[in-house]
Short mmCIF file of C-alpha atoms in Angstrom, two decimals:
data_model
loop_
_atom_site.label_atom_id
_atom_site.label_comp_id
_atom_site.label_asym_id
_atom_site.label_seq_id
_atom_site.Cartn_x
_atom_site.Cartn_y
_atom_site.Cartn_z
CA UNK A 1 58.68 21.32 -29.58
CA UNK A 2 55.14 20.11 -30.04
CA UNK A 3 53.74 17.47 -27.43
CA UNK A 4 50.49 15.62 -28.56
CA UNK A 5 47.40 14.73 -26.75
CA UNK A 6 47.59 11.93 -24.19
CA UNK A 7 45.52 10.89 -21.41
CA UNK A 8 42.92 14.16 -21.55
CA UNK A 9 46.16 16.39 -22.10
CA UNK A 10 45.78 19.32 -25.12
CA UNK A 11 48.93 19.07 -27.05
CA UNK A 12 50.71 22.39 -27.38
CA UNK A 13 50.22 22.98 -30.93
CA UNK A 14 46.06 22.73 -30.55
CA UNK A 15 46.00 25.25 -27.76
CA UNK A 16 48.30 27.71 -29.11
CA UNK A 17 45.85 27.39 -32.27
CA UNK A 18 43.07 28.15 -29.70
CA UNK A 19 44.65 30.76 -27.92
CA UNK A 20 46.24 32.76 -31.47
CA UNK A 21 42.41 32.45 -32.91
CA UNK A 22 40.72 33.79 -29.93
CA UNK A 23 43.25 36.84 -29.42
CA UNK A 24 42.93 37.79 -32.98
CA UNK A 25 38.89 37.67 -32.88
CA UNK A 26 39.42 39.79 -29.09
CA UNK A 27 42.04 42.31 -30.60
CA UNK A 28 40.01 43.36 -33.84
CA UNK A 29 37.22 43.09 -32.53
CA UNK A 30 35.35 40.74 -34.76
CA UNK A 31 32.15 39.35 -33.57
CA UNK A 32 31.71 37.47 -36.96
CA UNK A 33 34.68 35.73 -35.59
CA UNK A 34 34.23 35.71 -32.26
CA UNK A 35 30.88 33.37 -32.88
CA UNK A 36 33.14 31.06 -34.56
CA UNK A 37 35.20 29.91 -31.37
CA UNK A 38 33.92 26.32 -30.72
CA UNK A 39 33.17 24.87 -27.26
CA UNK A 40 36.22 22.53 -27.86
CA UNK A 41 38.73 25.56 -28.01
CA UNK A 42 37.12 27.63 -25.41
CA UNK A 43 37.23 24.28 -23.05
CA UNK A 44 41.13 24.01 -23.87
CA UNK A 45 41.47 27.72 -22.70
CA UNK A 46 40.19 27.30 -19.57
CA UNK A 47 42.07 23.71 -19.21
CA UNK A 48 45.19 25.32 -19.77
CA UNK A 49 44.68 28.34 -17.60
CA UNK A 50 44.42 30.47 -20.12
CA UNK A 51 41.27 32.74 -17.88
CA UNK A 52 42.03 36.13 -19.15
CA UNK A 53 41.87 35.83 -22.79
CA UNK A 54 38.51 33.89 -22.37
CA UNK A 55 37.12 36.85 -19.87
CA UNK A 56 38.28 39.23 -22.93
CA UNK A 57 36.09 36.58 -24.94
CA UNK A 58 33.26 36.88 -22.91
CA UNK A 59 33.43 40.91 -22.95
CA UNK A 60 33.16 41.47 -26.57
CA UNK A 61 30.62 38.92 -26.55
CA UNK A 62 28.87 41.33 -24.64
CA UNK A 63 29.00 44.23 -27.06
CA UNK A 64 27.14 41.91 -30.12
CA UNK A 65 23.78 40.42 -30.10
CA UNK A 66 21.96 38.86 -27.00
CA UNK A 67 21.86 35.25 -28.83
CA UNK A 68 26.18 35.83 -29.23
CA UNK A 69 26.12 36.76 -25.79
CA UNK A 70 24.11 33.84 -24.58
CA UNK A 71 25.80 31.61 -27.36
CA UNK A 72 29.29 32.08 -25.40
CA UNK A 73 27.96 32.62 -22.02
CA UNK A 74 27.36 28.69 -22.55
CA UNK A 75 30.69 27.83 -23.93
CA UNK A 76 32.30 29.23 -21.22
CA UNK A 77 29.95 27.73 -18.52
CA UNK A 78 30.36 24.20 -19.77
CA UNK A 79 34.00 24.91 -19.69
CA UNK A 80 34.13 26.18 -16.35
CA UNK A 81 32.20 23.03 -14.93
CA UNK A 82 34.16 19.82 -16.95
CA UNK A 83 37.27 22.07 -14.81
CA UNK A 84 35.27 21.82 -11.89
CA UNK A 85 34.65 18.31 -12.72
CA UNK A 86 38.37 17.38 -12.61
CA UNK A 87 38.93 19.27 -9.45
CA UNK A 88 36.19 17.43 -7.80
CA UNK A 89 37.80 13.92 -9.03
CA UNK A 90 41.26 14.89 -7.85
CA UNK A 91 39.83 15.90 -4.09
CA UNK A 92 37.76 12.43 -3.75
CA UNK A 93 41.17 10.87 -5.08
CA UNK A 94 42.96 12.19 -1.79
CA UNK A 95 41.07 9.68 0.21
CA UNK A 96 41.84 5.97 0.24
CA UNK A 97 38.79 4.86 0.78
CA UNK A 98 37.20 6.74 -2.19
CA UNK A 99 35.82 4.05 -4.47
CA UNK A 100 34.53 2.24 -1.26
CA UNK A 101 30.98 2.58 -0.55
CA UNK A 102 30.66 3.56 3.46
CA UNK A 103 27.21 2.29 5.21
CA UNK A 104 24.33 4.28 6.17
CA UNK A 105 21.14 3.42 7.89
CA UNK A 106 19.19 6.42 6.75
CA UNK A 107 16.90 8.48 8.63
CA UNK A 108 13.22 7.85 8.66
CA UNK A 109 10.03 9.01 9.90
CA UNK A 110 6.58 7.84 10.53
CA UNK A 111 2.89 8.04 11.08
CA UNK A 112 -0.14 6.04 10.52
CA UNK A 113 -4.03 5.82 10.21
CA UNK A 114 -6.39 3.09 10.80
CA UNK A 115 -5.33 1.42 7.78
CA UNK A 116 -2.08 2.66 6.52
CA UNK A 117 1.43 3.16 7.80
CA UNK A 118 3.16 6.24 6.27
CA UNK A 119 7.12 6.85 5.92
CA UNK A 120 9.35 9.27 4.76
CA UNK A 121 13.26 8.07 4.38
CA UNK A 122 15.97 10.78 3.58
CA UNK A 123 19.45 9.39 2.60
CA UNK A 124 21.39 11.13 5.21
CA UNK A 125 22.22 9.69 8.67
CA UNK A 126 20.35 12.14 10.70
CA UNK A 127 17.25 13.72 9.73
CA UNK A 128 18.46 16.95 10.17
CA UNK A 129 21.67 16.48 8.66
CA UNK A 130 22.60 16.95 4.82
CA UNK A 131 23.14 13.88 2.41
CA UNK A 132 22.74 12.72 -1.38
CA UNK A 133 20.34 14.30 -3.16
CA UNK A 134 19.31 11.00 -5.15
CA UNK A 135 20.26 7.58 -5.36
CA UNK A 136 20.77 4.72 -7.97
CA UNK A 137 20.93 0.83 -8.12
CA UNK A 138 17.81 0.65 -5.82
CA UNK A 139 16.42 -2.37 -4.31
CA UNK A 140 12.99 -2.31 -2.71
CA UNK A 141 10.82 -5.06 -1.43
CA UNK A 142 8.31 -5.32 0.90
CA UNK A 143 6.43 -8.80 2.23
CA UNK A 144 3.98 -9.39 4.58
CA UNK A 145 6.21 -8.81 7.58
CA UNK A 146 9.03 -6.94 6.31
CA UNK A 147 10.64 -3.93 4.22
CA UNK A 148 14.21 -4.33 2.95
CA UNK A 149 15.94 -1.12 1.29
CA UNK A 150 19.45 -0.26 -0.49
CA UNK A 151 20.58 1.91 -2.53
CA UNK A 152 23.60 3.82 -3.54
CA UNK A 153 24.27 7.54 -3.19
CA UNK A 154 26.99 9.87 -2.90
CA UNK A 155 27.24 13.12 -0.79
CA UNK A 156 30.49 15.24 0.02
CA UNK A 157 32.24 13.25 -2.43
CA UNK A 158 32.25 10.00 -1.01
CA UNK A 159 30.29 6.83 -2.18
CA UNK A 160 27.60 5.70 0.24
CA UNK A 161 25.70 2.57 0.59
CA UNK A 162 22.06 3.13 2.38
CA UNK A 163 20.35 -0.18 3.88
CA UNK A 164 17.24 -0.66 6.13
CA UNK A 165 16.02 -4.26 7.36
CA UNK A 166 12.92 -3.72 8.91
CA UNK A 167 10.69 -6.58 10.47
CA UNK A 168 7.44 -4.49 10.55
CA UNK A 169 5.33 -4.15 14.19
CA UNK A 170 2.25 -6.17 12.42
CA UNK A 171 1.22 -7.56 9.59
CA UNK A 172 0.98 -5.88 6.31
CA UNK A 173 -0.55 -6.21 3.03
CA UNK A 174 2.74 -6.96 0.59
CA UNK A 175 1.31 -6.59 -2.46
CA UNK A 176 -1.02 -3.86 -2.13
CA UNK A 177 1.86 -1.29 -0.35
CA UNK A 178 3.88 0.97 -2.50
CA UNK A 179 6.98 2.93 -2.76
CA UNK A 180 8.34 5.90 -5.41
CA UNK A 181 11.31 8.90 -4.56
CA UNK A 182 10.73 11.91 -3.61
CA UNK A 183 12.35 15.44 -4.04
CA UNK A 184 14.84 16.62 -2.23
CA UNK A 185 16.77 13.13 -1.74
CA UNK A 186 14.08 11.67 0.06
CA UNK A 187 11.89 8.42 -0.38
CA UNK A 188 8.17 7.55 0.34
CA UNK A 189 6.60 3.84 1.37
CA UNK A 190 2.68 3.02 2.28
CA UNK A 191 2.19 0.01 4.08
CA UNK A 192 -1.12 -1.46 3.89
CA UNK A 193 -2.13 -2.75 7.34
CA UNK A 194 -3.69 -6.30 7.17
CA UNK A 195 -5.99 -5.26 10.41
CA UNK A 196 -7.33 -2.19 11.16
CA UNK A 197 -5.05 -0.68 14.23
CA UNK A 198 -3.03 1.33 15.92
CA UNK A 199 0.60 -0.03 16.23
CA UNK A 200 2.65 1.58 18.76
CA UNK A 201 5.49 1.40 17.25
CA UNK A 202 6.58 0.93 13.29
CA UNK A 203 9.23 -2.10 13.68
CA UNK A 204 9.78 -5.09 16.79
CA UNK A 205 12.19 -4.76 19.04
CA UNK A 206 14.07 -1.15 20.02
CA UNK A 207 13.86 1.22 17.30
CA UNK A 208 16.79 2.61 15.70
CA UNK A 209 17.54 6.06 16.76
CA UNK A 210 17.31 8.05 13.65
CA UNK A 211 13.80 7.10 13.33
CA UNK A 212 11.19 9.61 14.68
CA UNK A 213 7.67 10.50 13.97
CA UNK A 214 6.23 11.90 11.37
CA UNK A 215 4.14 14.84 13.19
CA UNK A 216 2.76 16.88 10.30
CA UNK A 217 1.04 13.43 8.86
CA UNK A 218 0.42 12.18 12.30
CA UNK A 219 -1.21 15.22 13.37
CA UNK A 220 -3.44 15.21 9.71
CA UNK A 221 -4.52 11.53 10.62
CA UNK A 222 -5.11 12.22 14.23
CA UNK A 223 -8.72 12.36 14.81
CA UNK A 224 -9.51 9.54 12.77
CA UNK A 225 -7.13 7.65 15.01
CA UNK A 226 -9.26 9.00 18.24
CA UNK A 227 -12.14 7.69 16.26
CA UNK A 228 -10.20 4.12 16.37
CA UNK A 229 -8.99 4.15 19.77
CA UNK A 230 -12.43 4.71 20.71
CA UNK A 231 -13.87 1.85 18.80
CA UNK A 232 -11.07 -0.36 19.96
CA UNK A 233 -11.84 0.43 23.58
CA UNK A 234 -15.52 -0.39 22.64
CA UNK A 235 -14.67 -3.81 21.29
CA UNK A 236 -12.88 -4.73 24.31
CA UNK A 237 -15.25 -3.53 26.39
CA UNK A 238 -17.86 -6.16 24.33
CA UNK A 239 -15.29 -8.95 24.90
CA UNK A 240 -14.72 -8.27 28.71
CA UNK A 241 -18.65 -8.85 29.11
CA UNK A 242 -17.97 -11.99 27.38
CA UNK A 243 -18.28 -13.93 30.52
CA UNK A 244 -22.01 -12.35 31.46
CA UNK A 245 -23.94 -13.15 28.13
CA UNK A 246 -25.43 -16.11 30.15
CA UNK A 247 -27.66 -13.99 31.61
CA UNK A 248 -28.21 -11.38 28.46
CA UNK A 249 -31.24 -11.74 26.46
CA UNK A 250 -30.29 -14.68 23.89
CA UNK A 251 -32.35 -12.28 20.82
CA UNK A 252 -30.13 -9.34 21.96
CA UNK A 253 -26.70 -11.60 21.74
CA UNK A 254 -27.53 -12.80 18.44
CA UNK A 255 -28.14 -9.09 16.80
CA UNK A 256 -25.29 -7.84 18.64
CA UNK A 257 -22.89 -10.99 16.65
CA UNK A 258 -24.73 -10.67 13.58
CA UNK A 259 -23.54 -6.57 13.76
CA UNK A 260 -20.09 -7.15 13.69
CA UNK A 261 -20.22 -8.98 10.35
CA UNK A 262 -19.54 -6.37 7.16
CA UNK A 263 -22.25 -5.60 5.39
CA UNK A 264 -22.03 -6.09 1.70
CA UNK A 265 -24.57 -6.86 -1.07
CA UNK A 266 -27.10 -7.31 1.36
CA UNK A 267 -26.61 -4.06 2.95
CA UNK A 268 -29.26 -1.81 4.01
CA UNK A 269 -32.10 -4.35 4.00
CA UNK A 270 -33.47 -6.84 6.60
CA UNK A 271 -31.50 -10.03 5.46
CA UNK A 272 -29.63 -10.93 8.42
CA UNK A 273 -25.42 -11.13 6.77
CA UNK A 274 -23.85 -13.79 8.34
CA UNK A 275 -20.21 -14.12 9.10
CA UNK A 276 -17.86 -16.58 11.66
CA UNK A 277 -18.05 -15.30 14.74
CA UNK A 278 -22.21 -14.92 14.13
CA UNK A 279 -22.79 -18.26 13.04
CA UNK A 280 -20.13 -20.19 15.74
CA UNK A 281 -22.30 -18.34 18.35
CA UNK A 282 -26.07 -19.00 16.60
CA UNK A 283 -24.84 -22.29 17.00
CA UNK A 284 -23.88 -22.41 20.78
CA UNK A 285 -26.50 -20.22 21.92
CA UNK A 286 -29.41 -20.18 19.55
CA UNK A 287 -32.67 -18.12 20.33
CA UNK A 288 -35.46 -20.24 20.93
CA UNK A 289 -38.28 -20.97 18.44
CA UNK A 290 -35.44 -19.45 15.84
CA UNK A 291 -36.07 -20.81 12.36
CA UNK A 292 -33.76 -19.49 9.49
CA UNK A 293 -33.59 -19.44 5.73
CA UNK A 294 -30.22 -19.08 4.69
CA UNK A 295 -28.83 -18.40 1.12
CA UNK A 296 -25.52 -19.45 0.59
CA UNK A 297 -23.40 -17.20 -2.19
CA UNK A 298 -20.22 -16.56 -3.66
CA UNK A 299 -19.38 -12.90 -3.84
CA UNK A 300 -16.42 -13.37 -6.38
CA UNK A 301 -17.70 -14.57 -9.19
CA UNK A 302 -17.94 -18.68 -8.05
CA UNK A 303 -21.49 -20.42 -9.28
CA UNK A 304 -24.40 -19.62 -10.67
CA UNK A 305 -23.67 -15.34 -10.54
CA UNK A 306 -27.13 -15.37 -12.83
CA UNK A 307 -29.15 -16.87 -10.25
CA UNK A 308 -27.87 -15.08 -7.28
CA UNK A 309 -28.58 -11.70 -9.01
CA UNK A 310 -31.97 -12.23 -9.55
CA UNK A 311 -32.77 -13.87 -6.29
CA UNK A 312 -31.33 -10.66 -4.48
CA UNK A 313 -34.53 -8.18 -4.75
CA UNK A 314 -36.70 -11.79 -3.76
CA UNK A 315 -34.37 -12.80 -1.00
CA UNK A 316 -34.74 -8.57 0.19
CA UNK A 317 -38.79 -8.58 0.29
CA UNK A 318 -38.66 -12.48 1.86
CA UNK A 319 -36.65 -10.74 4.80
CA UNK A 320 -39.41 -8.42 4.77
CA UNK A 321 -42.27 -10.72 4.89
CA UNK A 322 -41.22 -14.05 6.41
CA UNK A 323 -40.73 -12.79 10.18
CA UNK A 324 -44.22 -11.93 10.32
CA UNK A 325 -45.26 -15.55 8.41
CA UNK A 326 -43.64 -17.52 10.22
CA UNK A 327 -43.32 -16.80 14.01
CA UNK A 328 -39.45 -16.65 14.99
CA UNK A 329 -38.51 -16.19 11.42
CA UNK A 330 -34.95 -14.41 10.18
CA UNK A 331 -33.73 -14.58 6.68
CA UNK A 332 -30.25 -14.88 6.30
CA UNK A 333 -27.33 -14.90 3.94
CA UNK A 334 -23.28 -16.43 4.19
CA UNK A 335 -20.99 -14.92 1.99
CA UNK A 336 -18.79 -18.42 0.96
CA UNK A 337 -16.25 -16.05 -0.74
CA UNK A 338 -15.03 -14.67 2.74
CA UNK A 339 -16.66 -17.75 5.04
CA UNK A 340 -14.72 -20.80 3.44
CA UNK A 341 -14.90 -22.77 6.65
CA UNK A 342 -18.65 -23.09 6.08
CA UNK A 343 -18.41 -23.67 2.53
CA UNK A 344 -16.46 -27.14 2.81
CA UNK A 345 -18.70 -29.33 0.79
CA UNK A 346 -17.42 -30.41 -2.50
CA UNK A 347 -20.10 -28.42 -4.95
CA UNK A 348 -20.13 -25.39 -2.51
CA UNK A 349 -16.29 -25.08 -2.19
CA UNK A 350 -16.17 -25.47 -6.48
CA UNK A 351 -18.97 -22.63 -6.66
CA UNK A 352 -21.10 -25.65 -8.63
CA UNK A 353 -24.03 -25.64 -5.60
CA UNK A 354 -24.41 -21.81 -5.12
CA UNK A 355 -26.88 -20.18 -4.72
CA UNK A 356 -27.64 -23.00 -1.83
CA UNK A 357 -30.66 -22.64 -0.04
CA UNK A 358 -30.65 -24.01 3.34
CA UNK A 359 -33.55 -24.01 6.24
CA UNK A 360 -33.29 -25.07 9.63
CA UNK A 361 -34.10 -24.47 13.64
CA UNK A 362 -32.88 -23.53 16.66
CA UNK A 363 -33.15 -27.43 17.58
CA UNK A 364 -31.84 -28.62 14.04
CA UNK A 365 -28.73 -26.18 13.82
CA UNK A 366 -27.52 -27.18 17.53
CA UNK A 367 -27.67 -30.98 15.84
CA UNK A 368 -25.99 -29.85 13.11
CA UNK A 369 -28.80 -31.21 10.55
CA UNK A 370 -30.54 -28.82 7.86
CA UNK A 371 -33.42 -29.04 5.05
CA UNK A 372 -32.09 -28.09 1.30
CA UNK A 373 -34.24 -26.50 -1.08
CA UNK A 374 -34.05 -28.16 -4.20
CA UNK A 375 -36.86 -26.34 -6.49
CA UNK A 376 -36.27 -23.47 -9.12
CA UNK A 377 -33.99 -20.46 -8.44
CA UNK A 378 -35.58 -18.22 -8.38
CA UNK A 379 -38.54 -18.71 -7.12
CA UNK A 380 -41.53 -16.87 -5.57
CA UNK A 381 -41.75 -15.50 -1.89
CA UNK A 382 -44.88 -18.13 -1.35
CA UNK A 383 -42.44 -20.97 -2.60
CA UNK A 384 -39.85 -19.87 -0.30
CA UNK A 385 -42.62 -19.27 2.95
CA UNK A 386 -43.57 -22.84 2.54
CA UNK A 387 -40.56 -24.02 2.22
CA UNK A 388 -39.37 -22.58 5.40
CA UNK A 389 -42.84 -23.15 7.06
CA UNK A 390 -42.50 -26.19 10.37
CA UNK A 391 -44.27 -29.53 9.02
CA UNK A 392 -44.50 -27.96 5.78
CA UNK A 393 -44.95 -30.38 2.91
CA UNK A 394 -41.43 -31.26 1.34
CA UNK A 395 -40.95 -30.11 -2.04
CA UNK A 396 -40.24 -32.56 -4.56
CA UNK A 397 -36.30 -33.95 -4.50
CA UNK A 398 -35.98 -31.93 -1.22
CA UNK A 399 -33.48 -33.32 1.40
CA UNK A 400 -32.92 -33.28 4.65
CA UNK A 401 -29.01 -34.29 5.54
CA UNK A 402 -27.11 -34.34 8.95
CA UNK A 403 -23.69 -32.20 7.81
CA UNK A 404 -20.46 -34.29 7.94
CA UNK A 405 -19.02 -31.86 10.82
CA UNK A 406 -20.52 -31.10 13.94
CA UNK A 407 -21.16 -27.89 14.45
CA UNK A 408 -19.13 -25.68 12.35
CA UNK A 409 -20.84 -26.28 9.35
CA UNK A 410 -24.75 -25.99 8.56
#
């Protein structure tokens, strides 16, 4: 009786074929012959139980060349595993819930520096615990506020579905945060912090209990955080005096506002690089006898970029010069790129009016009301002295305009 082959079932005939062409090869001892034995036949062998003629196999393999010997050694190990295969299939079939993915909030740990959050997910419930070694149908995404993970994995033979919803402590930086696996069934995310601090914790509300800190990154990061904490208590220290700068030298107040703005293009020079917070408090508590030339830019790329790059070495050596020119003199420049609320005019918010040159006085900027230079840009350090001299002559087309808001913009 022959049976065929149905379902992944060797008919009779094809392994008795196998089995008659493998002894023969064993009992004559024919390598030539032996080499011949395909992967197919050696497969149906070990499908049909047929071990001991295949170990026989395997031993005379031995006694011919090291590529024979390797040659079956890989037959019989690809055998060996599609059985293993099967096995594995038959044990996840015992459960009734195989096929079902089960849920997993996977274990995570953290850490951070002043400008990054680090974390280290492993698909397993605990961190200490085993689980899948890598996962597939991923979904990342991270906003501003929040990081939303799933995957799917399997570990001891069952199907697993991994999912964290995280609405982050603070605000983060979307776009500019990343992701990619890692080895050893494990996946890392940077979050970009939108502000420079320390959060005390990574998500709101109680924190799940499988995640933990990261200690070997925290402990790498940790004096830079020091270095933070320190500065942070510094800053607040600033803000709780707050409430005494009535009776702090005015001059004093205004270098210790003008400070705190980043430094940029105009770094390392005497031009004075005005920001919000500077200018809002210029404004309500000007120095007396204060008279300012201020050059308003566009950092990005907005206006007339030829003009503000070759006023920048003129506008340096007026900073230099104009102090001592003009008594109560500062030079001064506004970034419109990262100070839009000063920048609301029609031409300066299009980029069309910048480089915009703007003069006024302690008494003038409390009104609200400035002089605009209106002559060549550039021009020389005399042209710009006169034009920010008191009772100087006005140059020709030269205005002087009351701003359409009060105080927020020059």
């Amino acid at each position: 009786l022959v049976t065929v082959q149905c379902a992944g079932i060797t008919s009779d005939a094809t392994t008795s074929a196998a089995y008659e062409k493998v002894s023969k090869a064993v009992a004559t001892g024919n390598q030539a012959e032996a080499a011949k034995i395909t992967a197919e036949e050696v497969d149906i062998l070990v499908q049909r139980g047929h071990h001991q003629i295949v170990k026989e196999l395997v031993e005379l393999s031995h006694k011919g060349s090291d590529e024979d010997s390797q040659r079956t050694a890989t037959k019989v190990r690809q055998a060996i595993q599609a059985a293993k295969n099967r096995l594995d299939d038959l044990t996840r079939a015992l459960d009734r819930n195989y096929g079902k993915a089960v849920e997993v909030s996977p274990a995570a740990q953290w850490a951070q520096n002043s400008t990054h959050i680090f974390v280290t997910i492993k698909f397993a419930q605990r961190w200490n615990a085993p689980g899948a070694l890598e996962v597939e149908n991923e979904t990342v995404e991270i906003s501003d506020c929040c990081f939303n993970f799933t995957a799917f994995g399997e570990h001891s033979f069952i199907v697993r579905r991994y999912h964290l919803s995280w609405h982050l402590h603070a605000a983060v930086l979307g776009k500019a945060s990343s992701w990619h696996f890692a080895a050893a069934g494990r996946m890392a995310v940077t979050f970009v912090k939108a502000d420079a601090k320390r959060w005390p914790s990574l998500v709101q509300g109680s924190a799940p209990k499988n995640l933990g800190v990261w200690r070997d990154m925290q402990e790498k990061w940790s004096s830079e955080m020091d270095t933070l904490e320190k500065g942070t208590k510094k800053a607040a220290k600033k803000e709780k005096k707050a409430d005494d700068e009535d009776d702090e030298d005015p001059a004093e107040l205004e270098a210790d506002h003008i400070s705190r703005c980043k430094s940029t293009t105009y770094r390392g020079s005497a031009v004075a690089e005005l920001c919000g917070d500077a200018l809002t408090h210029l404004m309500s508590r000007p120095v007396k006898g204060r008279k300012w030339l201020v050059q308003f830019y566009h950092s990005e790329g907005k206006g007339d970029t030829a003009a503000m790059r070759s006023i920048l070495p003129i506008w340096k050596r007026l900073a230099d010069v104009y102090p001592s020119s003009v008594p109560g003199g500062r030079v001064a420049v506004l970034d419109c790129a990262h100070n839009q609320e000063f920048c609301t005019d029609e031409e300066m918010a299009t980029g069309k009016g910048l480089p915009k040159i703007e003069y006024f006085t302690a008494e003038s900027l409390n009104e609200g009301v400035a002089n605009t230079y209106t002559g060549s840009i550039p021009a020389s350090l005399e042209d710009f002295i006169e034009f920010g001299t008191p009772q100087a002559t006005k140059e020709p087309g030269e205005k002087k305009k009351k701003k359409k808001s009060k105080k927020k913009e020059l």
